[in-house]
CSV table of C-alpha atoms and ligand atoms in Angstrom, one decimal:
chain,number,residue,atom,x,y,z
A,23,UNK,CA,0.1,0.1,0.1
A,24,UNK,CA,0.9,3.8,-0.4
A,25,UNK,CA,0.9,6.1,2.6
A,26,UNK,CA,2.3,9.3,3.5
A,27,UNK,CA,3.6,9.7,7.0
A,28,UNK,CA,4.4,12.9,8.7
A,29,UNK,CA,7.3,12.7,11.2
A,30,UNK,CA,8.0,15.1,14.0
A,31,UNK,CA,11.0,14.4,16.1
A,32,UNK,CA,10.7,17.4,18.3
A,33,UNK,CA,13.0,18.1,21.4
A,34,UNK,CA,15.0,16.4,23.7
A,35,UNK,CA,15.3,12.2,23.1
A,36,UNK,CA,12.6,12.7,20.4
A,37,UNK,CA,14.6,12.9,17.5
A,38,UNK,CA,16.5,9.7,18.9
A,39,UNK,CA,13.9,7.5,19.2
A,40,UNK,CA,12.0,8.7,16.2
A,41,UNK,CA,15.2,7.6,14.2
A,42,UNK,CA,14.5,4.0,15.4
A,43,UNK,CA,10.7,4.1,14.6
A,44,UNK,CA,11.8,5.5,10.9
A,45,UNK,CA,13.9,2.6,10.5
A,46,UNK,CA,11.2,0.4,11.6
A,47,UNK,CA,9.0,2.1,9.0
A,48,UNK,CA,11.3,1.5,6.3
A,49,UNK,CA,11.8,-2.1,7.6
A,50,UNK,CA,8.1,-2.8,7.4
A,51,UNK,CA,7.9,-1.2,3.9
A,52,UNK,CA,10.6,-3.2,2.4
A,53,UNK,CA,8.8,-6.4,4.1
A,54,UNK,CA,5.7,-5.8,2.6
A,55,UNK,CA,6.2,-4.5,-0.6
A,56,UNK,CA,4.5,-1.1,0.6
A,57,UNK,CA,5.2,2.5,-0.4
A,58,UNK,CA,5.5,4.8,2.3
A,59,UNK,CA,7.0,8.3,2.1
A,60,UNK,CA,8.1,9.7,5.0
A,61,UNK,CA,8.1,13.5,5.6
A,62,UNK,CA,10.0,15.0,8.3
A,63,UNK,CA,9.0,18.6,9.7
A,64,UNK,CA,10.0,20.7,12.5
A,65,UNK,CA,7.7,20.8,15.4
A,66,UNK,CA,7.8,21.6,19.5
A,67,UNK,CA,11.1,23.8,20.9
A,68,UNK,CA,13.3,23.1,17.8
A,69,UNK,CA,10.6,25.0,15.6
A,70,UNK,CA,10.2,27.7,17.9
A,71,UNK,CA,13.9,28.5,17.6
A,72,UNK,CA,14.0,27.8,14.1
A,73,UNK,CA,10.8,29.4,13.1
A,74,UNK,CA,9.7,31.2,16.2
A,75,UNK,CA,6.6,29.1,16.2
A,76,UNK,CA,6.2,25.4,17.9
A,77,UNK,CA,3.7,24.6,14.9
A,78,UNK,CA,5.1,26.2,12.1
A,79,UNK,CA,2.6,26.6,9.0
A,80,UNK,CA,4.2,23.9,7.0
A,81,UNK,CA,4.6,21.6,9.6
A,82,UNK,CA,0.8,21.7,10.1
A,83,UNK,CA,-0.3,21.7,6.5
A,84,UNK,CA,2.2,18.3,6.2
A,85,UNK,CA,0.6,16.9,9.0
A,86,UNK,CA,-3.0,17.6,8.0
A,87,UNK,CA,-1.8,16.3,4.3
A,88,UNK,CA,-0.5,13.1,5.8
A,89,UNK,CA,-2.2,9.5,6.5
A,90,UNK,CA,-0.6,9.5,10.0
A,91,UNK,CA,2.0,11.6,12.2
A,92,UNK,CA,4.6,9.7,13.9
A,93,UNK,CA,5.7,12.3,16.7
A,94,UNK,CA,8.8,11.8,19.4
A,95,UNK,CA,8.3,14.5,22.2
A,96,UNK,CA,8.8,18.1,22.7
A,97,UNK,CA,9.6,20.4,25.5
A,98,UNK,CA,12.6,20.9,27.7
A,99,UNK,CA,14.1,23.7,30.3
A,100,UNK,CA,15.2,25.9,27.4
A,101,UNK,CA,11.6,26.8,26.9
A,102,UNK,CA,10.3,26.7,30.8
A,103,UNK,CA,6.7,28.3,32.2
A,104,UNK,CA,8.5,31.4,31.6
A,105,UNK,CA,9.5,31.2,28.2
A,106,UNK,CA,7.7,33.6,25.7
A,107,UNK,CA,6.8,31.2,23.7
A,108,UNK,CA,6.4,27.5,24.8
A,109,UNK,CA,6.1,24.0,23.0
A,110,UNK,CA,3.4,22.4,24.7
A,111,UNK,CA,0.4,24.8,23.1
A,112,UNK,CA,2.1,23.4,19.4
A,113,UNK,CA,1.1,20.2,20.5
A,114,UNK,CA,-2.5,20.8,21.9
A,115,UNK,CA,-3.0,23.2,18.7
A,116,UNK,CA,-1.9,20.1,16.6
A,117,UNK,CA,-4.0,17.6,18.2
A,118,UNK,CA,-7.0,19.8,18.0
A,119,UNK,CA,-6.1,20.6,14.3
A,120,UNK,CA,-5.8,17.0,13.5
A,121,UNK,CA,-9.2,16.3,15.6
A,122,UNK,CA,-7.7,13.5,17.5
A,123,UNK,CA,-10.3,13.5,20.2
A,124,UNK,CA,-9.8,10.1,21.4
A,125,UNK,CA,-6.2,9.0,22.7
A,126,UNK,CA,-5.7,5.2,23.2
A,127,UNK,CA,-3.0,4.5,25.7
A,128,UNK,CA,-2.8,0.6,26.5
A,129,UNK,CA,-0.8,-0.5,29.4
A,130,UNK,CA,0.5,-4.3,29.2
A,131,UNK,CA,3.3,-5.8,31.4
A,132,UNK,CA,5.8,-8.2,29.9
A,133,UNK,CA,6.6,-11.1,32.1
A,134,UNK,CA,10.2,-10.4,31.5
A,135,UNK,CA,9.9,-6.6,32.6
A,136,UNK,CA,8.3,-7.5,35.9
A,137,UNK,CA,11.3,-6.9,37.8
A,138,UNK,CA,11.8,-3.4,36.2
A,139,UNK,CA,8.5,-2.5,38.1
A,140,UNK,CA,8.7,-0.8,41.4
A,141,UNK,CA,5.4,-2.9,42.3
A,142,UNK,CA,5.1,-6.1,43.9
A,143,UNK,CA,5.5,-8.7,40.9
A,144,UNK,CA,2.0,-10.5,42.0
A,145,UNK,CA,0.2,-7.5,41.6
A,146,UNK,CA,1.3,-7.5,37.9
A,147,UNK,CA,-0.1,-10.6,36.7
A,148,UNK,CA,-2.5,-10.2,34.2
A,149,UNK,CA,-2.8,-6.8,33.9
A,150,UNK,CA,-3.9,-5.9,30.2
A,151,UNK,CA,-5.7,-2.3,30.3
A,152,UNK,CA,-6.6,0.3,27.8
A,153,UNK,CA,-6.8,4.0,28.7
A,154,UNK,CA,-9.3,6.1,26.5
A,155,UNK,CA,-8.1,9.6,27.5
A,156,UNK,CA,-10.1,12.6,26.1
A,157,UNK,CA,-7.5,14.8,24.1
A,158,UNK,CA,-9.1,17.7,22.8
A,159,UNK,CA,-11.1,19.5,25.2
A,160,UNK,CA,-11.2,20.0,29.1
A,161,UNK,CA,-9.3,22.3,31.0
A,162,UNK,CA,-6.1,21.8,28.6
A,163,UNK,CA,-8.2,23.9,26.1
A,164,UNK,CA,-10.1,26.0,28.3
A,165,UNK,CA,-9.7,30.0,28.7
A,166,UNK,CA,-6.5,30.6,30.7
A,167,UNK,CA,-6.3,34.4,32.2
A,168,UNK,CA,-5.3,36.3,35.3
A,169,UNK,CA,-7.4,39.2,37.2
A,170,UNK,CA,-4.8,41.0,39.4
A,171,UNK,CA,-3.4,38.0,42.1
A,172,UNK,CA,-5.7,35.6,40.8
A,173,UNK,CA,-5.0,33.1,37.9
A,174,UNK,CA,-8.2,31.1,36.3
A,175,UNK,CA,-8.2,27.9,33.9
A,176,UNK,CA,-11.6,27.0,32.6
A,177,UNK,CA,-12.6,23.5,32.3
A,178,UNK,CA,-15.9,22.9,29.8
A,179,UNK,CA,-17.2,20.0,28.2
A,180,UNK,CA,-20.3,19.4,26.1
A,181,UNK,CA,-22.5,16.5,25.6
A,182,UNK,CA,-21.0,16.2,22.3
A,183,UNK,CA,-17.4,15.6,23.2
A,184,UNK,CA,-18.6,13.4,25.8
A,185,UNK,CA,-20.6,11.2,23.7
A,186,UNK,CA,-18.0,10.8,20.6
A,187,UNK,CA,-15.1,9.8,23.2
A,188,UNK,CA,-17.3,7.2,24.9
A,189,UNK,CA,-18.4,5.6,21.6
A,190,UNK,CA,-14.6,5.1,21.1
A,191,UNK,CA,-14.4,3.4,24.4
A,192,UNK,CA,-17.8,1.7,23.7
A,193,UNK,CA,-16.2,-0.1,20.7
A,194,UNK,CA,-12.9,-0.8,22.2
A,195,UNK,CA,-14.4,-2.6,25.2
A,196,UNK,CA,-16.6,-4.6,22.8
A,197,UNK,CA,-13.6,-6.3,21.2
A,198,UNK,CA,-11.8,-6.7,24.9
A,199,UNK,CA,-13.3,-7.7,28.5
A,200,UNK,CA,-16.2,-5.6,27.9
A,201,UNK,CA,-16.0,-3.4,30.7
A,202,UNK,CA,-15.4,0.4,31.1
A,203,UNK,CA,-14.2,2.2,34.0
A,204,UNK,CA,-15.2,6.0,33.7
A,205,UNK,CA,-13.2,8.1,35.9
A,206,UNK,CA,-14.2,11.7,37.1
A,207,UNK,CA,-14.5,13.9,40.2
A,208,UNK,CA,-18.2,14.1,40.4
A,209,UNK,CA,-18.6,14.8,44.0
A,210,UNK,CA,-16.7,18.2,43.0
A,211,UNK,CA,-17.0,19.0,39.4
A,212,UNK,CA,-20.1,19.8,37.3
A,213,UNK,CA,-18.2,18.3,34.2
A,214,UNK,CA,-17.8,15.3,35.9
A,215,UNK,CA,-21.5,14.9,36.3
A,216,UNK,CA,-22.1,15.6,33.0
A,217,UNK,CA,-19.5,13.2,31.7
A,218,UNK,CA,-21.3,10.4,34.2
A,219,UNK,CA,-24.6,11.2,32.6
A,220,UNK,CA,-23.7,11.2,29.1
A,221,UNK,CA,-21.3,8.2,29.3
A,222,UNK,CA,-24.0,6.3,31.0
A,223,UNK,CA,-26.6,7.0,28.7
A,224,UNK,CA,-24.2,6.4,25.5
A,225,UNK,CA,-23.1,2.7,27.0
A,226,UNK,CA,-26.7,1.8,27.7
A,227,UNK,CA,-28.4,2.8,24.8
A,228,UNK,CA,-25.4,2.0,22.2
A,229,UNK,CA,-23.3,-0.9,23.9
A,230,UNK,CA,-25.5,-2.9,25.6
A,231,UNK,CA,-23.2,-5.6,25.9
A,232,UNK,CA,-20.6,-3.4,28.0
A,233,UNK,CA,-20.6,-3.3,31.8
A,234,UNK,CA,-20.1,0.6,32.6
A,235,UNK,CA,-18.6,1.6,36.1
A,236,UNK,CA,-17.8,4.8,37.2
A,237,UNK,CA,-15.0,5.7,39.9
A,238,UNK,CA,-13.9,8.7,41.5
A,239,UNK,CA,-10.2,10.0,40.5
A,240,UNK,CA,-8.6,9.8,43.8
A,241,UNK,CA,-10.1,6.2,44.3
A,242,UNK,CA,-9.2,5.5,40.7
A,243,UNK,CA,-5.4,6.7,41.3
A,244,UNK,CA,-5.3,4.1,44.6
A,245,UNK,CA,-7.1,1.4,42.8
A,246,UNK,CA,-4.8,1.2,39.8
A,247,UNK,CA,-2.1,0.3,41.8
A,248,UNK,CA,-3.8,-1.9,44.3
A,249,UNK,CA,-5.7,-4.3,42.1
A,250,UNK,CA,-5.0,-3.1,38.4
A,251,UNK,CA,-5.7,-6.3,36.7
A,252,UNK,CA,-9.5,-5.6,37.5
A,253,UNK,CA,-9.5,-2.6,34.9
A,254,UNK,CA,-10.0,-3.2,31.4
A,255,UNK,CA,-10.8,-0.1,29.6
A,256,UNK,CA,-10.4,3.4,31.5
A,257,UNK,CA,-12.5,6.5,30.0
A,258,UNK,CA,-11.7,9.5,31.1
A,259,UNK,CA,-11.2,13.5,30.7
A,260,UNK,CA,-8.1,15.1,29.5
A,261,UNK,CA,-6.2,16.2,32.9
A,262,UNK,CA,-7.0,13.2,34.9
A,263,UNK,CA,-5.9,10.5,31.9
A,264,UNK,CA,-2.5,12.8,31.5
A,265,UNK,CA,-2.2,12.2,35.3
A,266,UNK,CA,-3.3,8.3,35.6
A,267,UNK,CA,-1.5,7.1,32.6
A,268,UNK,CA,1.9,8.3,34.2
A,269,UNK,CA,1.1,6.8,37.2
A,270,UNK,CA,0.1,3.3,35.5
A,271,UNK,CA,3.0,3.2,33.5
A,272,UNK,CA,4.7,2.1,36.4
A,273,UNK,CA,2.8,-1.1,36.3
A,274,UNK,CA,4.7,-1.6,33.1
A,275,UNK,CA,8.0,-1.0,34.6
A,276,UNK,CA,9.0,2.0,32.6
A,277,UNK,CA,7.5,4.8,30.6
A,278,UNK,CA,9.8,4.3,27.9
A,279,UNK,CA,8.0,1.1,26.5
A,280,UNK,CA,4.6,2.8,26.2
A,281,UNK,CA,3.1,3.6,23.1
A,282,UNK,CA,-0.1,5.9,22.3
A,283,UNK,CA,-2.8,6.7,19.5
A,284,UNK,CA,-4.7,9.6,19.1
A,285,UNK,CA,-7.5,9.2,17.1
A,286,UNK,CA,-10.6,11.1,15.6
A,287,UNK,CA,-13.4,10.2,13.1
A,288,UNK,CA,-11.3,9.4,10.1
A,289,UNK,CA,-8.3,7.2,9.6
A,290,UNK,CA,-5.4,9.8,10.3
A,291,UNK,CA,-4.0,9.6,13.8
A,292,UNK,CA,-1.2,11.0,15.5
A,293,UNK,CA,1.1,8.6,17.4
A,294,UNK,CA,3.6,9.3,19.9
A,295,UNK,CA,5.4,7.4,23.0
A,296,UNK,CA,3.7,8.7,26.1
A,297,UNK,CA,7.2,9.7,27.7
A,298,UNK,CA,8.1,12.9,27.3
A,299,UNK,CA,11.3,14.6,26.1
A,300,UNK,CA,13.8,13.7,28.9
A,301,UNK,CA,16.0,16.3,28.7
A,302,UNK,CA,18.5,15.0,31.4
A,303,UNK,CA,19.4,11.8,29.2
A,304,UNK,CA,18.9,13.5,25.7
A,305,UNK,CA,21.8,13.5,23.2
A,306,UNK,CA,23.3,10.5,25.0
A,307,UNK,CA,21.7,7.7,22.9
A,308,UNK,CA,20.5,5.8,25.7
A,309,UNK,CA,16.8,6.5,25.7
A,310,UNK,CA,14.5,3.4,24.8
A,311,UNK,CA,12.8,3.5,21.8
A,312,UNK,CA,10.4,0.7,22.4
A,313,UNK,CA,7.5,3.5,23.2
A,314,UNK,CA,8.2,4.7,19.7
A,315,UNK,CA,8.3,1.4,18.0
A,316,UNK,CA,5.0,0.3,19.5
A,317,UNK,CA,3.6,3.7,18.5
A,318,UNK,CA,4.7,2.6,15.1
A,319,UNK,CA,2.8,-0.7,15.5
A,320,UNK,CA,-0.5,1.5,16.3
A,321,UNK,CA,0.2,3.7,13.2
A,322,UNK,CA,0.0,0.7,11.2
A,323,UNK,CA,-2.9,-0.7,12.7
A,324,UNK,CA,-5.5,2.1,13.1
A,325,UNK,CA,-3.9,4.4,10.2
A,326,UNK,CA,-3.1,2.0,7.6
A,327,UNK,CA,-5.0,-1.0,8.2
A,328,UNK,CA,-1.8,-3.3,8.5
A,329,UNK,CA,-3.0,-5.6,11.4
A,330,UNK,CA,-0.6,-8.3,10.3
A,331,UNK,CA,2.5,-5.9,10.1
A,332,UNK,CA,1.3,-4.1,13.7
A,333,UNK,CA,1.5,-7.8,15.4
A,334,UNK,CA,4.7,-8.6,13.8
A,335,UNK,CA,6.3,-5.3,15.0
A,336,UNK,CA,4.7,-6.1,18.3
A,337,UNK,CA,6.1,-9.5,18.5
A,338,UNK,CA,9.3,-8.2,17.6
A,339,UNK,CA,9.6,-5.9,20.6
A,340,UNK,CA,8.3,-8.5,23.0
A,341,UNK,CA,11.0,-11.0,21.4
A,342,UNK,CA,13.9,-8.6,21.6
A,343,UNK,CA,12.8,-7.6,25.5
A,344,UNK,CA,12.3,-11.6,26.2
A,345,UNK,CA,15.5,-12.2,24.7
A,346,UNK,CA,17.3,-9.8,27.3
A,347,UNK,CA,17.6,-6.7,25.3
A,348,UNK,CA,17.3,-3.6,27.9
A,349,UNK,CA,18.1,0.2,27.7
A,350,UNK,CA,19.2,1.8,30.7
A,351,UNK,CA,15.5,2.5,32.0
A,352,UNK,CA,14.4,-1.4,32.3
A,353,UNK,CA,17.6,-2.6,32.9
A,354,UNK,CA,16.6,-3.0,36.7
A,355,UNK,CA,17.4,-0.9,39.5
A,356,UNK,CA,21.3,-1.2,39.2
A,357,UNK,CA,21.3,1.4,36.7
A,358,UNK,CA,18.5,3.7,36.1
A,359,UNK,CA,20.3,5.6,33.2
A,360,UNK,CA,21.7,8.3,35.5
A,361,UNK,CA,25.2,6.9,35.8
A,362,UNK,CA,28.1,7.8,33.8
A,363,UNK,CA,30.0,4.5,34.5
A,364,UNK,CA,30.4,2.2,31.3
A,365,UNK,CA,28.0,-0.4,30.7
A,366,UNK,CA,28.9,-3.7,32.4
A,367,UNK,CA,29.3,-6.8,30.3
A,368,UNK,CA,26.3,-8.8,29.7
A,369,UNK,CA,25.2,-12.4,29.0
A,370,UNK,CA,26.0,-13.8,25.5
A,371,UNK,CA,28.2,-11.1,24.4
A,372,UNK,CA,25.8,-8.5,24.7
A,373,UNK,CA,26.2,-5.3,26.8
A,374,UNK,CA,23.8,-5.4,29.9
A,375,UNK,CA,22.7,-2.2,28.8
A,376,UNK,CA,21.8,-1.3,25.1
A,377,UNK,CA,22.3,2.1,23.4
A,378,UNK,CA,19.0,3.3,21.7
A,379,UNK,CA,20.5,2.5,18.2
A,380,UNK,CA,21.3,-0.9,19.8
A,381,UNK,CA,17.7,-1.6,21.0
A,382,UNK,CA,16.5,-0.5,18.0
A,383,UNK,CA,18.7,-3.3,16.3
A,384,UNK,CA,17.8,-5.8,18.7
A,385,UNK,CA,14.0,-5.2,17.8
A,386,UNK,CA,14.9,-5.3,13.9
A,387,UNK,CA,16.8,-8.2,14.5
A,388,UNK,CA,13.7,-9.9,16.1
A,389,UNK,CA,11.1,-8.3,13.3
A,390,UNK,CA,13.6,-9.9,10.4
A,391,UNK,CA,13.3,-13.5,12.3
A,392,UNK,CA,9.4,-13.4,12.2
A,393,UNK,CA,9.1,-13.2,8.8
B,413,IPM,C1,1.1,14.0,27.6
B,413,IPM,C2,2.3,15.1,27.6
B,413,IPM,C3,1.3,16.2,27.2
B,413,IPM,C4,0.1,16.5,28.1
B,413,IPM,C5,2.2,17.6,27.4
B,413,IPM,C6,3.6,17.8,26.8
B,413,IPM,C7,1.3,18.8,27.1
B,413,IPM,O1,2.5,15.0,28.9
B,413,IPM,O2,1.1,13.5,26.3
B,413,IPM,O3,0.9,13.0,28.4
B,413,IPM,O4,-0.1,16.9,29.0
B,413,IPM,O5,-0.9,16.0,27.0
B,414,MG,MG1,1.5,13.1,30.1
């Protein structure tokens, strides 16, 4: 098949992990006889420096023209809260312009990575959860202003916004274990009470086979760690989804192995690892590319309809990790990537801790072996 893919490396470790994603896309194209055109565009802090705008017009046009967008990460201390132009609004604008209102963040735990999680191994058995985070509304997109010494952030949700993302969660739950936990703060917030009403109606009327439960966000934060295997699909608003998915990433051992897909009404999607730009390790070539490689798998599945290829990429990541391939973040508590000491020798001649490129190589080798 033919596909046009816009590629935004962004800032920090973004370009490093995206380089591995591009190698994988080339491998998938070569293996399946596909014709992928990959266009790279400036985005985030790098684009602010070069063009004065985190989302320059030609980047936005390139993304709107593409079948899918692969993104690394944005942000960094150079463009902190006090900077005149910050990269984060560019990401929010991109999500909004692409209309990708449903953010899928699957959390799966590889048995080989159980020891990388700070949680007890027995808690991690049987976890397979999928967050559906609303991505283009809520407090992220509300009016922000100051009056004298007071700051305001407005949070608004419409019925239509809640309906459409609930339908995405409903369809996904039907293909899984058939359970949705809708998370909100309805004991305090009016928007949350709307979420409860609307999600209840949509699931009852349109997804009779799906069981819907509601949970307050503070309680959900606790239960995600206490009994994570009880969750199937977690449906929640933008801000709560941002926070809870970072928390849930600890079940998988590292933020570095988790992908995401942002989808709208059509097939076009925005795919990014859920980790940030990690300025503390940027430029050292030690970041984990697996979150990006798994995001490539989601891109193949959801935007290009290449399910077999998506499964093969996912199997390759799993096989490489099961075979012992480890970047610093998943190497265990002995080396968290913050040390400058040379990597210790590992088994079978493989260094105990792989660089970003070496991890990419390990996954590509596993991909080739799966043909
Ligand atoms: C994420 C990130 C972004 C968000 C930031 C960079 C604006 O944390 O994708 O989870 O909050 O959505
Ligand atoms: Mg986040």
